[in-house]
XYZ file of C-alpha atoms in Angstrom:
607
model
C -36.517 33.284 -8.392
C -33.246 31.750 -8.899
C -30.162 31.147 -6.520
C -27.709 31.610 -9.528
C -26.790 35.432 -9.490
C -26.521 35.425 -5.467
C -24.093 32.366 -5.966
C -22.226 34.489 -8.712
C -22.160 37.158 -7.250
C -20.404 35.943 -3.808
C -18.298 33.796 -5.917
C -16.813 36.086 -8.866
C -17.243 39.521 -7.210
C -16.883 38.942 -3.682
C -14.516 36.140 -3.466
C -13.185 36.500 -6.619
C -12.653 32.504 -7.140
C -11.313 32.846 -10.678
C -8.354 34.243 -9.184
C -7.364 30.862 -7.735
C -6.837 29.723 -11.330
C -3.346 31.531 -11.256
C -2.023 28.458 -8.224
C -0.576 25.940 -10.171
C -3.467 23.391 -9.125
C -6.191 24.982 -10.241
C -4.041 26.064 -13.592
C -6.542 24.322 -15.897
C -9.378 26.315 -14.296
C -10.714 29.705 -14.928
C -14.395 31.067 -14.677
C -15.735 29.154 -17.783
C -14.913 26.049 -16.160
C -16.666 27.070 -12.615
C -19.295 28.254 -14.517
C -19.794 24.507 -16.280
C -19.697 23.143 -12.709
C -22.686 25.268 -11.757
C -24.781 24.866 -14.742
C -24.325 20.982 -14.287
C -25.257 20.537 -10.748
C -27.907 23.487 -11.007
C -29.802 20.702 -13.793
C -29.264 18.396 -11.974
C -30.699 19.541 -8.798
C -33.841 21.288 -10.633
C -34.572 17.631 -12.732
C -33.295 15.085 -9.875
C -33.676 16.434 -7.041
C -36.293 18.979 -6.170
C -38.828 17.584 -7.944
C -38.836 14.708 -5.543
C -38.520 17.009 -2.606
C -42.195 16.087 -1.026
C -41.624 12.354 -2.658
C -38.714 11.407 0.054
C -40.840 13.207 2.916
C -44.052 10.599 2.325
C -42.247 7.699 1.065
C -39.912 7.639 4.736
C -37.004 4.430 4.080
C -38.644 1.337 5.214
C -37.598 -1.973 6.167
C -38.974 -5.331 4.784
C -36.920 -7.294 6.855
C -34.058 -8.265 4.597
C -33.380 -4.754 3.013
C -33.899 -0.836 3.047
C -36.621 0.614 0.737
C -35.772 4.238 -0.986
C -37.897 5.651 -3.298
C -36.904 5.267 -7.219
C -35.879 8.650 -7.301
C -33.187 8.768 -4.503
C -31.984 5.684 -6.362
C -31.752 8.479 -9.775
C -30.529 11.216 -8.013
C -27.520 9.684 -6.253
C -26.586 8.292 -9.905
C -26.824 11.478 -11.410
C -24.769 13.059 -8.600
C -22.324 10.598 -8.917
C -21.896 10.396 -13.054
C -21.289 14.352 -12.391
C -17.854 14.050 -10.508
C -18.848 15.902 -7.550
C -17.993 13.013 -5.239
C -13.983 13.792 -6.235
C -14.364 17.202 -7.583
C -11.445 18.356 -4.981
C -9.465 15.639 -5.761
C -6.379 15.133 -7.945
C -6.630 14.258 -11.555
C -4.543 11.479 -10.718
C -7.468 9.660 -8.734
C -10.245 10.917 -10.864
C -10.854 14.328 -9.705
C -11.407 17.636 -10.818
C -8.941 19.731 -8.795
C -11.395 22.115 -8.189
C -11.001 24.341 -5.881
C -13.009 23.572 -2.488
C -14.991 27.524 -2.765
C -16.487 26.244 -6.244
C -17.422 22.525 -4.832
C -19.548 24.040 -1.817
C -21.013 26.446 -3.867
C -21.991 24.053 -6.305
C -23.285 21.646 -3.610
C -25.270 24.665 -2.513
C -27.836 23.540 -5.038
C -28.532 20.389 -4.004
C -29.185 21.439 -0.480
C -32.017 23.692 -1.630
C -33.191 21.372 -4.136
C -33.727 18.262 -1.416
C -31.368 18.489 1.699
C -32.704 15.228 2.591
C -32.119 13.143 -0.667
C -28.571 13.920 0.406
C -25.876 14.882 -2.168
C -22.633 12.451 -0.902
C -21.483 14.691 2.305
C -20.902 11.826 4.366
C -19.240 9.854 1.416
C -16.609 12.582 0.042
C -16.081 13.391 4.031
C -15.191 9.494 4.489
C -13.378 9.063 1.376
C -11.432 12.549 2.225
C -10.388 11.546 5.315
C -9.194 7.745 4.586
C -6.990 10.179 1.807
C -4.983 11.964 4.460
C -5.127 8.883 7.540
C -5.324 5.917 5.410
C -2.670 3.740 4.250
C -1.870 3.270 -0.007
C -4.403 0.393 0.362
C -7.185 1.798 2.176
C -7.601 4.679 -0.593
C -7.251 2.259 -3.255
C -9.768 -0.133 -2.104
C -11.973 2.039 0.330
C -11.539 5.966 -0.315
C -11.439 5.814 -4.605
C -14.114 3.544 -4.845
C -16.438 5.767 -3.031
C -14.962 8.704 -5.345
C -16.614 6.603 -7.982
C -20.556 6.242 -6.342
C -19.462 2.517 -6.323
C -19.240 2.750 -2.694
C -21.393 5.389 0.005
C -19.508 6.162 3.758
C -21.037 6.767 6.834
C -19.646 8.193 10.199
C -20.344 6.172 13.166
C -19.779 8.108 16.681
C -22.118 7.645 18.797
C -23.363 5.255 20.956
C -27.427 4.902 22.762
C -25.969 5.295 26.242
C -23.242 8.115 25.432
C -24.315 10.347 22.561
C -22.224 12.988 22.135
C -20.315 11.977 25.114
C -17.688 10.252 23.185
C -15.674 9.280 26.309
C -18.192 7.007 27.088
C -17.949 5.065 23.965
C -17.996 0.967 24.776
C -17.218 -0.278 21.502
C -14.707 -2.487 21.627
C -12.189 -3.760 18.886
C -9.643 -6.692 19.637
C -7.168 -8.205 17.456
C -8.333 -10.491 14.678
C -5.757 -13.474 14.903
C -2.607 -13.413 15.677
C -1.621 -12.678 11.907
C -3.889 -9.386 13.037
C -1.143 -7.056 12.323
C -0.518 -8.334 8.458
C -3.460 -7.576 6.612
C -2.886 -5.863 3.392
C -5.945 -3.353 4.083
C -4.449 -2.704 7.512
C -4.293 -4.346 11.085
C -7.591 -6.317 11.201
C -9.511 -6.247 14.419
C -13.026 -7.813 15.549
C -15.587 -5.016 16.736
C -18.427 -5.383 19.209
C -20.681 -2.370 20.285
C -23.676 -0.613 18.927
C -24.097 2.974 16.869
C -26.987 5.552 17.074
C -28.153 7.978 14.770
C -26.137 6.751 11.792
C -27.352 8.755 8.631
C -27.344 6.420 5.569
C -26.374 3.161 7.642
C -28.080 0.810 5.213
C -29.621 1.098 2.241
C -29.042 -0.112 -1.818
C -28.222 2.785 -3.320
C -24.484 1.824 -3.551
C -22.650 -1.772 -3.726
C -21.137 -1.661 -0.603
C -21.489 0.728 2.784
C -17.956 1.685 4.592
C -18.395 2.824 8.092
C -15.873 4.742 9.847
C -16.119 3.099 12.987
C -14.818 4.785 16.551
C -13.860 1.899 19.372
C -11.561 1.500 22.027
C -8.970 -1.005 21.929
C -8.603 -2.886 25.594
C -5.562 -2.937 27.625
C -3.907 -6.137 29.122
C -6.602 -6.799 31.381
C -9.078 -6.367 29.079
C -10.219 -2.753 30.406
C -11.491 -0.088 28.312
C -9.429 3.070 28.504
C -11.297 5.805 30.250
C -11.597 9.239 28.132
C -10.974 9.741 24.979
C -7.254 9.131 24.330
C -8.471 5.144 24.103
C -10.684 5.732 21.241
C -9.297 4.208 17.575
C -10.450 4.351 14.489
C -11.763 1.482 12.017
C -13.060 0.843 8.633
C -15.586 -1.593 8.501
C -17.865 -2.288 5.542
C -20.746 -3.580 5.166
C -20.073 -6.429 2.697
C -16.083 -8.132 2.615
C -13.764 -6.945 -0.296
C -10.068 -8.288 -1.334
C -7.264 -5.901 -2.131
C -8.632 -4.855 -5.439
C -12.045 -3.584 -4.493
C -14.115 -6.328 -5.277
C -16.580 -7.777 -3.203
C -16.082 -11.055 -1.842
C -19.283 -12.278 -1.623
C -19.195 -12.703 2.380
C -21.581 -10.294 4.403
C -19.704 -7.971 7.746
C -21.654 -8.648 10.585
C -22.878 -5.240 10.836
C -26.553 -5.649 11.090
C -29.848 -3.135 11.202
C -31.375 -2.888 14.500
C -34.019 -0.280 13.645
C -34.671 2.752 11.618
C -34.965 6.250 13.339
C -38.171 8.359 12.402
C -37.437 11.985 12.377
C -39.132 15.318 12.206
C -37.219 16.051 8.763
C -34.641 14.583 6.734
C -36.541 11.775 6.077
C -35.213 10.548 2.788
C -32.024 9.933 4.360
C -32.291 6.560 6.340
C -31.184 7.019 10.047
C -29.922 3.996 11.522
C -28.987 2.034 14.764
C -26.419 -0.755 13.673
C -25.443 -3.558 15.887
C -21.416 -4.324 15.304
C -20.451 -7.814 15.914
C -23.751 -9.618 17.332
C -23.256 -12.546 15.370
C -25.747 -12.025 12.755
C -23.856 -12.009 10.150
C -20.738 -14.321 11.410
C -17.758 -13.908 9.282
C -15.269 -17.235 9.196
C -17.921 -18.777 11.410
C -17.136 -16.118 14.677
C -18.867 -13.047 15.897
C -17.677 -9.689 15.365
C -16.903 -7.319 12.649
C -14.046 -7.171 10.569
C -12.779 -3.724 10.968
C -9.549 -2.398 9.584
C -7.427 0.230 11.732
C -6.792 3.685 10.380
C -3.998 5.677 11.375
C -2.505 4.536 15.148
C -4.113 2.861 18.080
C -5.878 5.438 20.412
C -5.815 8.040 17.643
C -8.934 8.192 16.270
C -10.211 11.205 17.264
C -7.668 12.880 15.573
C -8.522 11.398 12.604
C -12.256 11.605 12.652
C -11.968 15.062 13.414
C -10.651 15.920 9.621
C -14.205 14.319 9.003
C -16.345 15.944 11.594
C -14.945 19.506 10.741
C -16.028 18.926 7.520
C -19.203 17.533 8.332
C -19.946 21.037 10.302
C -19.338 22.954 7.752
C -21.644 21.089 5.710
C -24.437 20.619 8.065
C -23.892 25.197 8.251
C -24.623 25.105 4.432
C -27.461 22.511 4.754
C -29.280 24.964 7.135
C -28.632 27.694 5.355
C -30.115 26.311 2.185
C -33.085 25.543 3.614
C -33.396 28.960 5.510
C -32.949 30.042 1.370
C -35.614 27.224 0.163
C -38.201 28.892 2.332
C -37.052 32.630 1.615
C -37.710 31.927 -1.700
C -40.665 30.319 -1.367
C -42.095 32.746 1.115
C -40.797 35.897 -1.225
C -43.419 34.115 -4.430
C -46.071 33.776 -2.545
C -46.162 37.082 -1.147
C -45.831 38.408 -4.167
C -48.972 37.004 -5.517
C -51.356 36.900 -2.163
C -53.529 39.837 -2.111
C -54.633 40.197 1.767
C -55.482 43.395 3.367
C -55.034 47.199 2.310
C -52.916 49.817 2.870
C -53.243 52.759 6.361
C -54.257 56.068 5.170
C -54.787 58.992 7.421
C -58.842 57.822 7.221
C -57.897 54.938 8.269
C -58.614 51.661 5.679
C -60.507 52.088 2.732
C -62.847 48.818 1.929
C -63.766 49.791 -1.366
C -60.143 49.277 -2.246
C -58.814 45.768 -3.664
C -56.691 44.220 -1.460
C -52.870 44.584 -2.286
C -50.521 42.071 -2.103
C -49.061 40.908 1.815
C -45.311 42.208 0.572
C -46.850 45.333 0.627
C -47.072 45.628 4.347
C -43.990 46.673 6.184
C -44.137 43.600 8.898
C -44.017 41.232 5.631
C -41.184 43.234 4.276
C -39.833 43.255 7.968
C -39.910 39.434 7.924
C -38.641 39.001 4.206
C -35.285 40.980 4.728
C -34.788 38.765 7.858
C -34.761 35.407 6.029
C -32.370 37.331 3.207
C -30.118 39.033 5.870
C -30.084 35.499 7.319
C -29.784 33.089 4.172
C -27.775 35.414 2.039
C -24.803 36.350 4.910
C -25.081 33.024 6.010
C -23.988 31.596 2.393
C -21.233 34.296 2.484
C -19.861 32.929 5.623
C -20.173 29.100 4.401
C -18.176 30.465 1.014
C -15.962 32.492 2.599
C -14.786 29.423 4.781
C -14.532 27.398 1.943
C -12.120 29.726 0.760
C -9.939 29.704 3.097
C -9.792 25.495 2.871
C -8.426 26.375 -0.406
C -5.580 28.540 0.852
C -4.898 26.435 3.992
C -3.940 23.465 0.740
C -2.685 25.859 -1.614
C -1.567 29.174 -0.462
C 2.146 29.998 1.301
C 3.082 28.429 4.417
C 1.880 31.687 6.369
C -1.432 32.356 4.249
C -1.656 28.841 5.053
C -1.179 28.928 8.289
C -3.499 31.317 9.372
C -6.447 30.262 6.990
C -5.906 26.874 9.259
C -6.357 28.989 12.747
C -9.146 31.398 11.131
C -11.200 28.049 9.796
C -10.645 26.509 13.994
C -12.504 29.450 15.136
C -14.433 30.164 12.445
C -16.140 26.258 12.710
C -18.117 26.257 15.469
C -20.208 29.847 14.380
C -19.993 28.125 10.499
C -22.142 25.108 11.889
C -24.156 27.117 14.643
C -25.580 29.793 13.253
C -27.120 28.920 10.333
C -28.588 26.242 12.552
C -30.685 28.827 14.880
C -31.076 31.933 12.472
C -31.792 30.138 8.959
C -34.009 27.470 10.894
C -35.882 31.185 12.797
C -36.045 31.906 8.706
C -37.845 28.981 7.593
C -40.394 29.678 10.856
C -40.816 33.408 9.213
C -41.348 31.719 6.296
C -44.291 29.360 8.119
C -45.585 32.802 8.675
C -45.713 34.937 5.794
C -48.188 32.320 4.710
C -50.315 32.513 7.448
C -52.746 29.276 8.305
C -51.301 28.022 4.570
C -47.907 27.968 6.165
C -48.175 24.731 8.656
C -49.878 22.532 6.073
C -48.247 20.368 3.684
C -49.988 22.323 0.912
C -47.204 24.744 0.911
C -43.154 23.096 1.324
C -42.144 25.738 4.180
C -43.399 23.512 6.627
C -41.042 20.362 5.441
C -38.342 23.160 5.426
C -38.710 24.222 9.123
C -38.731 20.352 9.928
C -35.810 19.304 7.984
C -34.438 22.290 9.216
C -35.225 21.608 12.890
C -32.277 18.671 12.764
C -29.098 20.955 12.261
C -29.154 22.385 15.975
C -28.608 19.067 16.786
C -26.574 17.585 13.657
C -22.853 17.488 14.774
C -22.979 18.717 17.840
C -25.741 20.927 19.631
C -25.383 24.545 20.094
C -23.904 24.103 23.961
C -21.101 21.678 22.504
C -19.838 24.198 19.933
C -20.349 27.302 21.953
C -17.709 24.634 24.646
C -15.731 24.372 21.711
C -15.530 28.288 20.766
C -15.571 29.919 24.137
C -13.334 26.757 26.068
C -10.937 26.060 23.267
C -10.699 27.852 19.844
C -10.730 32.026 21.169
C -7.990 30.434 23.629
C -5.611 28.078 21.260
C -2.260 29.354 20.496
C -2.116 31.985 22.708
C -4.997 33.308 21.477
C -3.629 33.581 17.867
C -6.791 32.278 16.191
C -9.225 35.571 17.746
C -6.158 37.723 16.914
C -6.158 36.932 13.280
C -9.944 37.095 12.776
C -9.721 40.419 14.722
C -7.453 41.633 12.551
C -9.482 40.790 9.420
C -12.594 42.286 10.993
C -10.613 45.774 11.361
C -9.230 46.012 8.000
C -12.906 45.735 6.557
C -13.604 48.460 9.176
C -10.945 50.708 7.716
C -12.362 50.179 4.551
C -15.912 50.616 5.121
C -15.353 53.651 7.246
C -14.281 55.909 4.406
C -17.689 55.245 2.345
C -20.262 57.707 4.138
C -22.901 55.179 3.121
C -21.096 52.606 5.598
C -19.164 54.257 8.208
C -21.753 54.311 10.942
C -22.567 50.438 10.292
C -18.133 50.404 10.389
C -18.530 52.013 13.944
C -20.867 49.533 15.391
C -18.722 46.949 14.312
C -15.820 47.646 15.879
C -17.927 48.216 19.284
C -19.408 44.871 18.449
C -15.616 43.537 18.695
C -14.614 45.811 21.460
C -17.828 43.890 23.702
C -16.875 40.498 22.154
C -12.933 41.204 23.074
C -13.988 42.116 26.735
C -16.577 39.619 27.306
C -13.884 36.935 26.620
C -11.613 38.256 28.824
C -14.366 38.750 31.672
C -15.327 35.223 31.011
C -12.055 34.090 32.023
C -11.165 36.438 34.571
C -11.359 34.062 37.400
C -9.563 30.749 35.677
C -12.214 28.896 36.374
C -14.325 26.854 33.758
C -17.413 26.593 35.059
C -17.387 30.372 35.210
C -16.640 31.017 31.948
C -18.559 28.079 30.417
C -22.137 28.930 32.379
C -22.948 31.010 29.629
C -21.118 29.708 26.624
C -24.504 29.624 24.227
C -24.832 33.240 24.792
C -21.431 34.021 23.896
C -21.457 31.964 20.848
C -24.843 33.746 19.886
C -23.000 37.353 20.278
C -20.083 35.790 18.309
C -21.485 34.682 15.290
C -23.824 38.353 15.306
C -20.416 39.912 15.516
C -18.804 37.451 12.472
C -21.808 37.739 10.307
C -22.285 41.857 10.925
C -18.739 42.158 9.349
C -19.424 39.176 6.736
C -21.897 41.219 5.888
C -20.414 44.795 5.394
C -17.758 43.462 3.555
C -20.263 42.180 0.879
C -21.556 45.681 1.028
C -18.186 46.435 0.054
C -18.150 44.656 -3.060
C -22.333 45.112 -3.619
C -21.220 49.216 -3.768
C -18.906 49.282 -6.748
C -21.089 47.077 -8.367
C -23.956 48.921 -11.075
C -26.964 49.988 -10.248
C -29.985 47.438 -9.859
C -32.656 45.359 -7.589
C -30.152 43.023 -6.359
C -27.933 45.415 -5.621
C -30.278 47.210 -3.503
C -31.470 44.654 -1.802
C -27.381 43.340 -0.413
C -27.727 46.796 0.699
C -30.871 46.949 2.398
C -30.101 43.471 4.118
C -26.761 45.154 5.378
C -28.520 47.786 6.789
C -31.243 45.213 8.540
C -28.954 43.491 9.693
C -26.939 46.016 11.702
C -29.974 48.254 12.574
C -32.138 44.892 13.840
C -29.910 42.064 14.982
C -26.377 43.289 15.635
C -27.618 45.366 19.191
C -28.470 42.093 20.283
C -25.057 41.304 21.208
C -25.426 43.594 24.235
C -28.012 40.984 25.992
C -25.770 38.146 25.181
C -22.787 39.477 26.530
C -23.765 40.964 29.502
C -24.120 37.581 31.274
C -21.174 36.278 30.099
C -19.058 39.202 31.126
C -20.495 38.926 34.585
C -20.674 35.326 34.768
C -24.076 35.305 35.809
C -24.723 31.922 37.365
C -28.513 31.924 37.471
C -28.740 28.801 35.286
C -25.559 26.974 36.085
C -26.475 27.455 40.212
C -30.477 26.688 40.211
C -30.558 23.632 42.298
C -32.381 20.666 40.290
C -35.530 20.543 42.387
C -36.165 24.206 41.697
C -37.040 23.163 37.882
């Protein structure tokens, strides 16, 4: 079974991407070029990458005390991902891009994801290199940002700390002024760094020529105090090994230094990190500290490293969601081919029968259309949000505009719930294949496991559902639900004049009359704490809501197409997905609307 016609299908008939060839951008474009893209990283991904998908889950990174050990064929697949373009394919010709539009790129990078999530296809490094393009000075792209375009260079993020986590407040990094010539380095003000970062994916390794980490660290005040909070927190480049103003490597080692590799559950061809910044390892002019370069203003970082982290969301959403598709796919073959069990007839079973194959049982079939209602609407969503990054760059200032306040509320549910529903897809998939299913016979296991990390990757579930319910339905006045509302109701008009879809058009626009009230209930009182006790919930009866009316507007676009399997089966997962997850919502909202304070109130000693 092959990804290919679901990813054309969302692409050229739902999205209609060719039609972004008529913006003067993406003039050189049309659907011969997207379809080159495809075929390119589809090979690549089918001879690099999945091949070596159990490889990088045995042979974990390891340490031999001066370097970080990959597998050979991480080595080949980050060469071949590189030699394709993919790192710049967003970027201007001018820097060695592709101009392609952002909807093509994700959907391109789709199939890497399923081919080896964990081999890692350059997320981190585009997201760096991206952001040092809008924050960074003329210098920093030149020397930093372009040379990771190239593969020459990989990027990390580095956020958080061992004793604060996602708590970024807490951070205790510190950077002070290198020198009192700090302020005239060509590659920006130059500052020392001291502090330590957890859970850096791709922190060391030798897969590139040189690592640049994106480093968040307070600057002190007068006194030498860290500022509390997070309006304190800058950001820095610092990279692993010294380069001058062209790019070239100096020959002098950062003193940035491995303290230990994490082990996870999944992921594990990506080496997870805990680097020490400024310990004196590696000394640079005979002193203690990294070199670290300042992006953007002092106490700004956050800003900045938001452009990265927003991205990074998004990404980890399509991660999860191809993996929820890895196992669909793999669950879908081998029920087609096990025979198990025989069919109910009014006699009951007949033994003498052979045994027909499991996706002949409805509870098989039941589970199947749950990992495709799942995978498939969850791709829609992470396509249709890439979409609108290309008309929040390229459309009118109003089309603009609101794509930007659509994408803020859209973010959170684009990262969350592929996270829960396409990881609950891979454990469906654990069970189609019975006892088979949890050993490493079978690759649905590694999938649930590598899967397992995106709940956590880039924020948990509790600090996005903070995010949507505290921040994004609120910003602007509001504006943000108001357009999304708006979009959900003209799909509603639509469907609601096909017969086929008027009921499922109905249910919608309950769904969004409970969502509408529950947010307003939430906040009834003013208070926070009431509105935030049951923020999970309400981001769990969001994204149901988003990706019921994802959904029927595919259904849109799967009816006018002809006749045939795939076709059917949109349709079917439409219908699943409104007749068995949409009432859901109900549950979810009920104890948000009445700010039920069973969990936020339960005294610690009760536990």
């Amino acid at each position: 079974m092959s990804l290919r016609p679901t990813v054309d299908f969302l692409l050229y008939d739902w999205l209609d991407a060719p039609s972004l060839s008529a913006r003067e951008r993406f003039a050189d474009h049309s659907r011969e070029t997207f379809d080159a893209v495809l075929d390119t990283c589809e090979r690549i991904a089918r001879e690099k990458y999945a091949p070596f998908n159990r490889v990088v889950d045995t042979q974990e990174p390891h340490f031999d005390g001066e370097r970080v050990i990959l597998p050979q064929a991480t080595h080949d697949a980050q060469k071949a991902y590189a030699a394709s373009g993919m790192l710049s394919a967003a970027q201007d010709y001018d820097v060695g891009g592709m101009q392609l539009p952002y909807t093509v790129e994700a959907a391109a990078n789709a199939f890497f994801a399923m081919a080896s999530v964990s081999i890692g296809s350059g997320m981190l490094t585009t997201g760096n290199a991206n952001l040092l393009m809008v924050h960074g000075t003329e210098a920093q792209k030149q020397v930093f940002a372009l040379n990771e375009f190239s593969g020459r260079f990989s990027g990390t993020m580095c956020l958080s700390e061992p004793q604060a986590g996602s708590s970024l407040s807490d951070v205790a990094t510190r950077a002070v002024p290198d020198g009192p010539d700090f302020q005239n380095d060509p590659l920006g003000p130059r500052y020392r760094l001291k502090g330590n970062k957890m859970w850096i994916s791709a922190g060391e390794h030798e897969l590139t020529d040189n690592i640049i980490h994106l480093v968040l660290a307070k600057i002190p005040d007068e006194n030498g105090r860290l500022v509390p909070g997070t309006r304190g927190i800058s950001l820095f480049i610092v990279p692993k090994k010294l380069v001058n103003t062209k790019g070239e490597l100096t020959g002098e080692r950062n003193d940035v230094a491995l303290a230990g590799l994490n082990h996870k559950c999944g992921w594990r061809g990506t080496t997870n990190t805990l680097l020490n910044f400024g310990e004196g390892k590696y000394p640079v002019n005979g002193e203690a500290g990294a070199v670290g370069y300042l992006v953007g203003q002092p106490g700004k970082g956050l800003h900045c490293m938001f452009h990265m982290m927003n991205e990074a969301r998004i990404g980890v959403g399509m991660a999860a969601t191809m993996l929820g598709m890895a196992g669909y796919h793999a669950s879908l073959d081998y029920a087609k081919n096990r025979p198990q069990g025989r069919p109910m007839g009014p006699a009951g079973k007949d033994p003498a029968q052979p045994p027909v194959r499991i996706i002949e049982h409805a509870d098989v079939k039941r589970m199947l259309l749950a990992q495709k209602s799942y995978c498939e609407g969850a791709l829609a969503l992470e396509l249709y949000c890439a979409r609108l990054v290309d008309e929040q760059h390229t459309a009118d200032a109003a089309t603009a505009d609101d794509a930007r306040l659509l994408l803020e509320v859209l973010t959170p549910i684009a990262k969350s719930w592929p996270s829960e529903w396409c990881l609950e897809a891979n454990s469906l998939a654990i069970q189609i294949h019975g006892g088979y299913g949890y050993t490493r016979d079978f690759p649905v296991e590694q999938y649930w496991r590598d899967n397992r990390l995106n709940m956590i990757h880039e924020g948990t579930h509790g600090i996005q559902a903070m995010d949507l319910l505290g921040r994004k339905v609120l910003m602007e006045g509001g504006k943000g639900l108001s357009l999304l509302a708006g979009r959900i109701n003209a799909t509603i008009e639509r469907a609601i004049q096909q017969p086929e879809l008027a009921a499922h058009a109905n249910a919608l626009g309950q769904a969004l009359a409970q969502v509408g009230a529950a947010t307003k209930a939430a906040w009834a009182t003013g208070e926070p704490t009431d509105a935030l006790a049951n923020a999970v919930p309400y981001l769990q009866a969001f994204g149901h809501t988003v990706l019921a009316w994802i959904w029927l507007d595919v259904a849109l676009a799967a009816q006018v197409a002809p006749a045939s399997a795939a076709r059917a089966g949109r349709l079917a997962a439409m219908r699943f997905f409104f007749h068995y997850e949409l009432p859901k919502i109900g549950a979810w909202l009920q104890v948000v609307s009445s700010r039920d304070q069973t969990c936020a109130a339960l005294p610690e000693e009760a536990f």
